[in-house]
mmCIF file of C-alpha atoms and ligand atoms in Angstrom:
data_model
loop_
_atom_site.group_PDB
_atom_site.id
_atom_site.type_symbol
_atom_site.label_atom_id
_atom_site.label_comp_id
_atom_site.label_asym_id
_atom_site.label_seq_id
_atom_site.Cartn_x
_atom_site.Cartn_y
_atom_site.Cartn_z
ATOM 1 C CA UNK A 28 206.907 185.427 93.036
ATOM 2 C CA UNK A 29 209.182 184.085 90.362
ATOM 3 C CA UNK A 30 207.429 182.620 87.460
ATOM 4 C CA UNK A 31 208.424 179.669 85.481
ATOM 5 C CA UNK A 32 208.022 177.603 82.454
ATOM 6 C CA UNK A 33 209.445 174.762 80.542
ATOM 7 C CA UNK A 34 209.289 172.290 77.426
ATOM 8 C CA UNK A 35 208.237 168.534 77.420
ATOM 9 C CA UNK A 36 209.325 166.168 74.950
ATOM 10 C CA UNK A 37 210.832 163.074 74.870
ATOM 11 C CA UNK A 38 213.893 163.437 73.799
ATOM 12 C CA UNK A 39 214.145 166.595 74.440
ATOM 13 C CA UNK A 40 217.988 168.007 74.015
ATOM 14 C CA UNK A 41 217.492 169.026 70.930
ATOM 15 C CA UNK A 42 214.828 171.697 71.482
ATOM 16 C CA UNK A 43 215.923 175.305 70.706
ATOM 17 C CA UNK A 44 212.886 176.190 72.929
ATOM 18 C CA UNK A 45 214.779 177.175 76.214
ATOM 19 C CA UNK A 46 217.271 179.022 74.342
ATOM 20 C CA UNK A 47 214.887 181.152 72.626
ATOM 21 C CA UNK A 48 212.851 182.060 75.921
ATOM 22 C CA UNK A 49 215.578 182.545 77.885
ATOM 23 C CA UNK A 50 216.278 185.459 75.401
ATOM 24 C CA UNK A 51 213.327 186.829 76.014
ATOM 25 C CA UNK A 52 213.703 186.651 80.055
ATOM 26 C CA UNK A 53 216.830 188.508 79.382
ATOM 27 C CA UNK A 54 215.997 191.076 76.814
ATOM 28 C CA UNK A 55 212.754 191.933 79.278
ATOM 29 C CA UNK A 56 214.690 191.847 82.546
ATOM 30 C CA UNK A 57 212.019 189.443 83.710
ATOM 31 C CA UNK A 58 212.687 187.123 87.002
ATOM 32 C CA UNK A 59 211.361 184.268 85.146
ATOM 33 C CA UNK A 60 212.765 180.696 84.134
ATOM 34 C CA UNK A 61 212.231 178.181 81.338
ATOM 35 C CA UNK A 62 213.418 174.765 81.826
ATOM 36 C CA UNK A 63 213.531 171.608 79.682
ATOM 37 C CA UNK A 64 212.286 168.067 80.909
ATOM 38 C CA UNK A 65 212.733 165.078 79.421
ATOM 39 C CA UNK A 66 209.029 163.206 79.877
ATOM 40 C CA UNK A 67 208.638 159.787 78.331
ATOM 41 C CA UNK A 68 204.838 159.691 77.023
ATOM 42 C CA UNK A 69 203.523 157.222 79.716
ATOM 43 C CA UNK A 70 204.652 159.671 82.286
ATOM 44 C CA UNK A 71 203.214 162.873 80.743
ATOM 45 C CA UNK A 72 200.072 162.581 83.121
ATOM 46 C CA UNK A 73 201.456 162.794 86.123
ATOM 47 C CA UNK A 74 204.071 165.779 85.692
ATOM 48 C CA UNK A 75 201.215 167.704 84.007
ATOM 49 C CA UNK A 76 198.965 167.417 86.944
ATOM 50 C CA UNK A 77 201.679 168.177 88.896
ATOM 51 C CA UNK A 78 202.475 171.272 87.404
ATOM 52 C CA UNK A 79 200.413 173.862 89.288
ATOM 53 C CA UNK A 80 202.128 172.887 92.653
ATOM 54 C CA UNK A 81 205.529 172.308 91.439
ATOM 55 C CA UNK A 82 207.892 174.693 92.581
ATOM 56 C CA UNK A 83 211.391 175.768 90.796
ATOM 57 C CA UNK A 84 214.516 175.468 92.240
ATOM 58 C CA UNK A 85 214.212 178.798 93.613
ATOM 59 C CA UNK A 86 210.718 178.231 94.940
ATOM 60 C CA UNK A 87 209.388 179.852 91.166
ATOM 61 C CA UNK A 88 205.769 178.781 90.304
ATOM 62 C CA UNK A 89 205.712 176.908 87.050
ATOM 63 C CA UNK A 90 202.859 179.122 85.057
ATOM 64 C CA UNK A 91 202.624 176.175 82.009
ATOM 65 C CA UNK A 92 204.689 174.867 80.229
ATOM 66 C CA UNK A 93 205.493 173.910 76.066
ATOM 67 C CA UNK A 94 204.760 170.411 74.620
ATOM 68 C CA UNK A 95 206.712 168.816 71.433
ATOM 69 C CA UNK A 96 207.569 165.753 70.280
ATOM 70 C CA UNK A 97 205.760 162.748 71.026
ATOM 71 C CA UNK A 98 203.524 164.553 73.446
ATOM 72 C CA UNK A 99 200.976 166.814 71.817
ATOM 73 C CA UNK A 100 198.270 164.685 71.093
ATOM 74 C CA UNK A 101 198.775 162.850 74.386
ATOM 75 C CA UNK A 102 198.894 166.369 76.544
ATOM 76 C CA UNK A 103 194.956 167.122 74.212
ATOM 77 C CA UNK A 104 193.359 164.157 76.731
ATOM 78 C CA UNK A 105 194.942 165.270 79.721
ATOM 79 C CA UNK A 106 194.663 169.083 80.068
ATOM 80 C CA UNK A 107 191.532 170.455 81.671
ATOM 81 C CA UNK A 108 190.295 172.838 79.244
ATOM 82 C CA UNK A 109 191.005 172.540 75.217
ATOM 83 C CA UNK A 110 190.822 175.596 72.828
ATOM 84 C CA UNK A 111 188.952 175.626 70.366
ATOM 85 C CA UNK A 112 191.774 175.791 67.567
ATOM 86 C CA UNK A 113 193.674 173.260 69.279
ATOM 87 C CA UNK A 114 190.792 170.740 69.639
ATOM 88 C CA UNK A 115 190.323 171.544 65.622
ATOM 89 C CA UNK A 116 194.147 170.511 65.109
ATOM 90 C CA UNK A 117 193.662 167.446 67.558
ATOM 91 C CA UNK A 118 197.432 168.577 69.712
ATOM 92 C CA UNK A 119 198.724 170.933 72.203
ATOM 93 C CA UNK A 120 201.355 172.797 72.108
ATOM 94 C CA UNK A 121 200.880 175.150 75.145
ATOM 95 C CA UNK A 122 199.465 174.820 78.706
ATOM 96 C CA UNK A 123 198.855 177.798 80.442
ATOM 97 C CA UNK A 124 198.404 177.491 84.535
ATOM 98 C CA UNK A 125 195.176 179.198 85.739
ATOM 99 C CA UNK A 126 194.763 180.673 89.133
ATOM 100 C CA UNK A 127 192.428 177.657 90.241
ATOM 101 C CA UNK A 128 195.073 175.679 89.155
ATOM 102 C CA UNK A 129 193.328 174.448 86.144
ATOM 103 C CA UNK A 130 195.252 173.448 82.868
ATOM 104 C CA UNK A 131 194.155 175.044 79.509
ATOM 105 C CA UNK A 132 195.694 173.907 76.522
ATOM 106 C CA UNK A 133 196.260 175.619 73.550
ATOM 107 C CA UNK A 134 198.095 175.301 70.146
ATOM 108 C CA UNK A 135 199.447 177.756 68.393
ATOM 109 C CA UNK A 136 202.023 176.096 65.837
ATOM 110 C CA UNK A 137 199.141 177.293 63.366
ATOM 111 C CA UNK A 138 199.403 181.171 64.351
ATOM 112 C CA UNK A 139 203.077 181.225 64.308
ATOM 113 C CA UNK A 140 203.063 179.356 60.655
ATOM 114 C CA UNK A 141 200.732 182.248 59.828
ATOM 115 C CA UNK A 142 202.772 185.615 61.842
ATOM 116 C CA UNK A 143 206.165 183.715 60.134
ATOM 117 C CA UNK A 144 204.785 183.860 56.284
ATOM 118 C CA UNK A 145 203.688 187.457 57.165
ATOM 119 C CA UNK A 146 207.018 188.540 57.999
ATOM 120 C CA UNK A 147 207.634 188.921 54.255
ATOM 121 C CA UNK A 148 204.231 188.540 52.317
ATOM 122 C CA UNK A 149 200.851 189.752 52.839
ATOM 123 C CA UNK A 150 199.159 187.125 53.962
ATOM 124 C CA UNK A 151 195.316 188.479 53.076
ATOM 125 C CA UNK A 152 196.333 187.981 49.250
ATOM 126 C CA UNK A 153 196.102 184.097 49.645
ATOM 127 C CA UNK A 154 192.260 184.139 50.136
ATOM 128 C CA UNK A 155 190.362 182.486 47.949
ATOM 129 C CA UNK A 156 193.699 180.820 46.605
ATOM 130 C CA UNK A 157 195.011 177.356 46.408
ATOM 131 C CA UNK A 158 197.900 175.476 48.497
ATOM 132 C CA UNK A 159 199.723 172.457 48.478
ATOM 133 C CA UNK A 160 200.731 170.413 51.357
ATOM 134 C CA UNK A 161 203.857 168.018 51.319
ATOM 135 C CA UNK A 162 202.828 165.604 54.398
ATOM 136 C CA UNK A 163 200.451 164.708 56.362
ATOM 137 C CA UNK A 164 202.036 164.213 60.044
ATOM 138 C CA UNK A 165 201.445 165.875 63.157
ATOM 139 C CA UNK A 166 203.141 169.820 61.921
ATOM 140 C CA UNK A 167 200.446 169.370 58.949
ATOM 141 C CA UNK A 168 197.465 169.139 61.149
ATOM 142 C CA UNK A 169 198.312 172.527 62.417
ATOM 143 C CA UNK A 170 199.377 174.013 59.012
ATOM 144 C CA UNK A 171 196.206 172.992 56.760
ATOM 145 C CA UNK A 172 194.002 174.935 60.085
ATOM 146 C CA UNK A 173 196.158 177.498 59.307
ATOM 147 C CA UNK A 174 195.724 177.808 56.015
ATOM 148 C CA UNK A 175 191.772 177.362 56.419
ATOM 149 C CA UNK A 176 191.927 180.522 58.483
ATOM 150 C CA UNK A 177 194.157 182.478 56.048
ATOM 151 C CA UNK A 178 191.112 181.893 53.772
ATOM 152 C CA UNK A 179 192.836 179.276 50.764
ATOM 153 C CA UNK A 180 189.577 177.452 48.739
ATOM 154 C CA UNK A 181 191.531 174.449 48.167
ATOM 155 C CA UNK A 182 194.155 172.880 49.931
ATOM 156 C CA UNK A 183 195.655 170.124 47.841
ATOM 157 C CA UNK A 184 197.187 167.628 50.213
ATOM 158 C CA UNK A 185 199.845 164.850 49.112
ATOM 159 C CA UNK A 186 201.656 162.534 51.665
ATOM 160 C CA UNK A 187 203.858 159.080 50.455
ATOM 161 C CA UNK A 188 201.355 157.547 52.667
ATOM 162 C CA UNK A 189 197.878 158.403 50.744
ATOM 163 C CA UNK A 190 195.318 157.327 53.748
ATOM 164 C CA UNK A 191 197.334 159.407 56.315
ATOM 165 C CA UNK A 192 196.530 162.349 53.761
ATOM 166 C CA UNK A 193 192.742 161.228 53.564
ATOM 167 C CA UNK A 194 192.769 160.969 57.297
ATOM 168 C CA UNK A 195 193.722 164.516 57.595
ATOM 169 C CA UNK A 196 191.222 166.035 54.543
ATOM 170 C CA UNK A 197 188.504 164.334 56.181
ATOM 171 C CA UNK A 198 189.455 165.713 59.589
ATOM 172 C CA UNK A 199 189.600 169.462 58.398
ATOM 173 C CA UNK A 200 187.342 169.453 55.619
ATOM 174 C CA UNK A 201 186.901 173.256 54.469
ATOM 175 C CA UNK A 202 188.530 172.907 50.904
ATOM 176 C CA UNK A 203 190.631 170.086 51.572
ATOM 177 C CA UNK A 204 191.486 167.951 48.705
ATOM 178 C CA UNK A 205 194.146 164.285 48.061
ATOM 179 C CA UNK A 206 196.148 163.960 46.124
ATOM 180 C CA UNK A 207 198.654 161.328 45.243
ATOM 181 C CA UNK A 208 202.470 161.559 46.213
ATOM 182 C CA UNK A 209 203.476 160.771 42.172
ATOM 183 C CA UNK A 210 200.895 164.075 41.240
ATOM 184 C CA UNK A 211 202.470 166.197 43.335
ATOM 185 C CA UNK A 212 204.402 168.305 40.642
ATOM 186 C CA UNK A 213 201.406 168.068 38.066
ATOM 187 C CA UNK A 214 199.472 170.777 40.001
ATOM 188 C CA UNK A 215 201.897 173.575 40.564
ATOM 189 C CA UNK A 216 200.322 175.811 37.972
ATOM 190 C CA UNK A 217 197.106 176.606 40.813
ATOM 191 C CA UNK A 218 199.485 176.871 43.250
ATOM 192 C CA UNK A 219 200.019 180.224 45.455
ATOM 193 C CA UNK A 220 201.777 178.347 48.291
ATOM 194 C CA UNK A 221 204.031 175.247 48.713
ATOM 195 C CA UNK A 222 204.388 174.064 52.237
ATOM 196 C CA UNK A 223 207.039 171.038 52.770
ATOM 197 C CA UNK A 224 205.783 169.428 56.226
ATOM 198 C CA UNK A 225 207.480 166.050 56.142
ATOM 199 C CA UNK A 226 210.880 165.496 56.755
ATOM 200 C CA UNK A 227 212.449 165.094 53.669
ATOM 201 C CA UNK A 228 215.435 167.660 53.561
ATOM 202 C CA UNK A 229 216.107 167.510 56.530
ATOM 203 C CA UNK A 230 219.885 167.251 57.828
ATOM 204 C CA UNK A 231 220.471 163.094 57.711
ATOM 205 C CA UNK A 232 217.124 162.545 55.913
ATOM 206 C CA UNK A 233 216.729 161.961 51.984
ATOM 207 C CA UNK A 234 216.432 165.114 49.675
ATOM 208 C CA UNK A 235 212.721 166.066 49.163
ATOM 209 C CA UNK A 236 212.659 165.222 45.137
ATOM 210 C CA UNK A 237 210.432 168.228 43.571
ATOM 211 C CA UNK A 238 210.828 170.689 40.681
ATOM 212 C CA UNK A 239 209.145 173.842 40.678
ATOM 213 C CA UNK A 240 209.160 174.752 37.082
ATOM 214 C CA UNK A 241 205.866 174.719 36.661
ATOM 215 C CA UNK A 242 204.598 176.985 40.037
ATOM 216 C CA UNK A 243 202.366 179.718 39.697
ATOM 217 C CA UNK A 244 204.234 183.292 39.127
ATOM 218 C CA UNK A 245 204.648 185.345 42.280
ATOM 219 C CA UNK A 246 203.996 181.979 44.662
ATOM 220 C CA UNK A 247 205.220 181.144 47.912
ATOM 221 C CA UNK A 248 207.557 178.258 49.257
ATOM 222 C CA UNK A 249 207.436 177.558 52.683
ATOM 223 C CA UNK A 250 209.505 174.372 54.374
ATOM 224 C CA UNK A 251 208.703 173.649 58.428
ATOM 225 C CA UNK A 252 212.018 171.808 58.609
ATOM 226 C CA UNK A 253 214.695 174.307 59.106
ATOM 227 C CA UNK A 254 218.068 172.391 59.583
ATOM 228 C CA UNK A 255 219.435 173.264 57.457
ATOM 229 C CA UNK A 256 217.853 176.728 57.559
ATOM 230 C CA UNK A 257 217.984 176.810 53.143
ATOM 231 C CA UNK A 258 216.592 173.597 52.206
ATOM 232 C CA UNK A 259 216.971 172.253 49.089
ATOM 233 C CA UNK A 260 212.786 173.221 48.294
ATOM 234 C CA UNK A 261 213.582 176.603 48.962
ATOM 235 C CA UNK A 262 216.919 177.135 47.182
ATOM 236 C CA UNK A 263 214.571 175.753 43.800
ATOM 237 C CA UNK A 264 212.525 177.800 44.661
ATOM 238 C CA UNK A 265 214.652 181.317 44.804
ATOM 239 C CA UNK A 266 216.814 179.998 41.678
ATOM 240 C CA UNK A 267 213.558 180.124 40.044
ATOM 241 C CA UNK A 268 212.755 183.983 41.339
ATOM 242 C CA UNK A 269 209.996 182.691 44.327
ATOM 243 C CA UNK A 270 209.247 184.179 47.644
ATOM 244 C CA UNK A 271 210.975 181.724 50.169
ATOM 245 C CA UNK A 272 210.531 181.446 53.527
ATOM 246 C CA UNK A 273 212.407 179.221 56.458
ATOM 247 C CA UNK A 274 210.860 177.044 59.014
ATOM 248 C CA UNK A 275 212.763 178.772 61.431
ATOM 249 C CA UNK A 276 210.200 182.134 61.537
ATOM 250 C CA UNK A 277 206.898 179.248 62.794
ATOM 251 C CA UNK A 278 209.420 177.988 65.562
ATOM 252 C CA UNK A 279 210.068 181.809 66.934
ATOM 253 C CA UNK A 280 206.559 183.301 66.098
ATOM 254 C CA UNK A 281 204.651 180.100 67.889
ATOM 255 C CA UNK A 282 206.164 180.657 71.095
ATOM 256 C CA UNK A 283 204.860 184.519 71.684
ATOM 257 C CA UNK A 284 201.173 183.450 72.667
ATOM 258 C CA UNK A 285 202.863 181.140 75.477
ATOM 259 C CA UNK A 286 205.485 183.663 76.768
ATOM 260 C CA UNK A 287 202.753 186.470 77.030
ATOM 261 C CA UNK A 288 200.281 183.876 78.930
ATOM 262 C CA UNK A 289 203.310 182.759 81.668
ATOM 263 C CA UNK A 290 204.832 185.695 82.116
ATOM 264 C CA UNK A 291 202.496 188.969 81.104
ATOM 265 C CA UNK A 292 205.137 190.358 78.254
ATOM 266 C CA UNK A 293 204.559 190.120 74.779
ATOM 267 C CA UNK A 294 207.921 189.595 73.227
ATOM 268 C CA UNK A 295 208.999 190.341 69.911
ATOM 269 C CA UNK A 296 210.508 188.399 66.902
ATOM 270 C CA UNK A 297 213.371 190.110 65.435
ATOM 271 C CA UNK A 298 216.627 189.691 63.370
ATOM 272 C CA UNK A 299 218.663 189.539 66.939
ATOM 273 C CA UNK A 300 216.240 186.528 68.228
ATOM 274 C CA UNK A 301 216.635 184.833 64.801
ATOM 275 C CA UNK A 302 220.518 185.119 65.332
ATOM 276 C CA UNK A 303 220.939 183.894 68.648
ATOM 277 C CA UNK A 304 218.515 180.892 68.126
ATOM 278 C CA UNK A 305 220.717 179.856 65.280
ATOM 279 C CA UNK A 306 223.843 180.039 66.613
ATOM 280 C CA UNK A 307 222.166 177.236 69.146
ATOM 281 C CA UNK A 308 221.360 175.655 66.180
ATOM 282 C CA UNK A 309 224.797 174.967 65.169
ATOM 283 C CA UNK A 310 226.155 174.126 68.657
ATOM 284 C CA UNK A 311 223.585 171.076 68.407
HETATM 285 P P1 LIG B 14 205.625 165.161 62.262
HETATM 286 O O1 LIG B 14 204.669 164.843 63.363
HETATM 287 O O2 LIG B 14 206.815 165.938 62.694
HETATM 288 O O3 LIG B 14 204.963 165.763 61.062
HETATM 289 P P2 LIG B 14 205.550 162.505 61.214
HETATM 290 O O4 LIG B 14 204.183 162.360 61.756
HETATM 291 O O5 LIG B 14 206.462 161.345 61.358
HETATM 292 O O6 LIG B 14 206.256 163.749 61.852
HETATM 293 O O7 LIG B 14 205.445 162.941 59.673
HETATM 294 C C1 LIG B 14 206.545 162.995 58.852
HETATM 295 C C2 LIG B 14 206.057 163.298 57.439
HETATM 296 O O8 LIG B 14 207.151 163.166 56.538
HETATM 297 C C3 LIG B 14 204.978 162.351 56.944
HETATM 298 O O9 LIG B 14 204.128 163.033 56.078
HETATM 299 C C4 LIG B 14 205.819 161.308 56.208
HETATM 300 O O10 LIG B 14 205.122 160.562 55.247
HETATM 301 P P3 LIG B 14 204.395 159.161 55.663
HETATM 302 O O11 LIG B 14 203.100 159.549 56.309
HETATM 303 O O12 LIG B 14 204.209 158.455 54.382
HETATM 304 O O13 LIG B 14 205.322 158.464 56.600
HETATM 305 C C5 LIG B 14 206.830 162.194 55.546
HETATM 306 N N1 LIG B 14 208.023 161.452 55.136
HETATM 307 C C6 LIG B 14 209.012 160.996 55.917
HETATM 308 N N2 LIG B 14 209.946 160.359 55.180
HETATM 309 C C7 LIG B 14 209.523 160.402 53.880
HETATM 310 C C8 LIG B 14 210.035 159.919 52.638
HETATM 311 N N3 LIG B 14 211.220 159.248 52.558
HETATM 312 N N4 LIG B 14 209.327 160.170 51.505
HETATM 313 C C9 LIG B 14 208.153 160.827 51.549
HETATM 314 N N5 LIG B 14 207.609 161.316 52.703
HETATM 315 C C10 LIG B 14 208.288 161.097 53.843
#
């Protein structure tokens, strides 16, 4: 039986998601698909009930499917069974298809943050260490688990927005400390790791405003937004002789744990993926 998956999101043209599996079903010589649907929120319900007796074109069995963009909270209440990390970060970002036909949901935007920063740094020296967080949105729900898990002691969290921030500290609690927006230069001298999570830098949105003169030596500067792929943060941050890494790697490395699940292959990140995923970047 073929075996399919897919993305929801609403829109959902711009996701680099069915590019990047399709590699995969290629490189593995897999008889698998990955489609994209376009599922407006109040709909979401329905198609993922359906899901475990949907069949593909070519009468393929849809083993899950990926969630972005406005759906992941949404998909938390309708799924079946919740993982444990995922119910901690409060989204989805994966439903797997069971045999029964039940729906477990899962999120790994957390693990991939975590596999991406250890592409170039060991990750085990950040225990005990402290991070800031620029944001407070949905991507920094997942990131601040993460970095509870990577074993930080205090993660300082600043957002333009202060009670979204609180919101967030008092949802994941271990370490977790506010900041405000205007304070978020004065404590780069405890800093290990810098993680941009809003938008700001973004391609069409306003420059994220932040000098990093004063960061810890041998830190880490980490940006989820990744159009363009060297943001502004982490151009600073190599002019001033810091590790930098792209928001590109958490895109790539979250999608493994979903791949394996659907279709029993667990694929690899490499320099070739990274290629091919941005050359769909630029045709977007
Ligand atoms: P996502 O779910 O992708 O994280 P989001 O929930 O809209 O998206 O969050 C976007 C983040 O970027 C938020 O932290 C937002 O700050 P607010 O909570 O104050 O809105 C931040 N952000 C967006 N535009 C910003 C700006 N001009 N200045 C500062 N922060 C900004």
């Amino acid at each position: 039986m073929i075996k399919a998956a897919g993305v929801m999101g609403f829109p959902i043209s711009h996701s680099l998601s069915p590019r990047l599996h399709g590699y995969w079903i290629k490189k593995y010589g897999l008889e698998a698909t990955y489609v994209a649907w376009e599922v407006p929120p109040e709909r979401l319900a329905a198609k993922l009930k359906n899901l475990p007796d949907l069949l593909g074109e070519n009468g393929e069995l849809f083993r899950g499917t990926n969630l972005t963009i406005p759906l992941k909270e949404k998909a938390l209440e309708i799924v079946d069974i919740v993982e444990e990390d995922a119910r901690a970060i409060g989204a989805i970002n994966t439903v797997v298809v069971e045999g029964d036909g039940l729906l477990i949901g899962r999120n790994t935007d957390g693990i991939g943050f975590i596999d991406s920063l250890a592409e170039k740094i060991d990750v085990a020296d950040f225990k005990g260490k402290t991070a800031l967080v620029l944001g407070a949105g949905g991507a920094a729900k997942a990131i601040v688990f993460a970095l509870i898990k990577m074993g930080f002691a205090k993660i300082l969290i600043t957002n333009r927005t202060r009670t979204r921030a609180e919101e967030l500290a008092d949802h994941l609690t271990d370490g977790t400390e506010v900041l405000d927006w205007d304070e978020r230069e004065s404590v780069l001298s405890q800093v290990s790791l810098v993680v941009n999570t809003t938008s700001l830098g973004m391609k069409g949105q306003p420059a994220l405003e932040m000098s990093l003169q004063g960061l810890k030596a041998g830190a880490v500067v980490t940006d989820i937004v990744y159009t363009p792929l060297k943001t502004g943060l982490l151009l600073e941050a190599e002019k001033n002789g810091f590790v930098a890494v792209d928001g590109l790697g958490m895109l790539l490395h979250q999608a493994k744990a979903g791949f394996e699940a659907w279709f029993g292959v667990r694929p690899e990140v490499d320099a070739d993926l990274r290629e091919f995923v941005l050359q769909g970047l630029a045709d977007k």
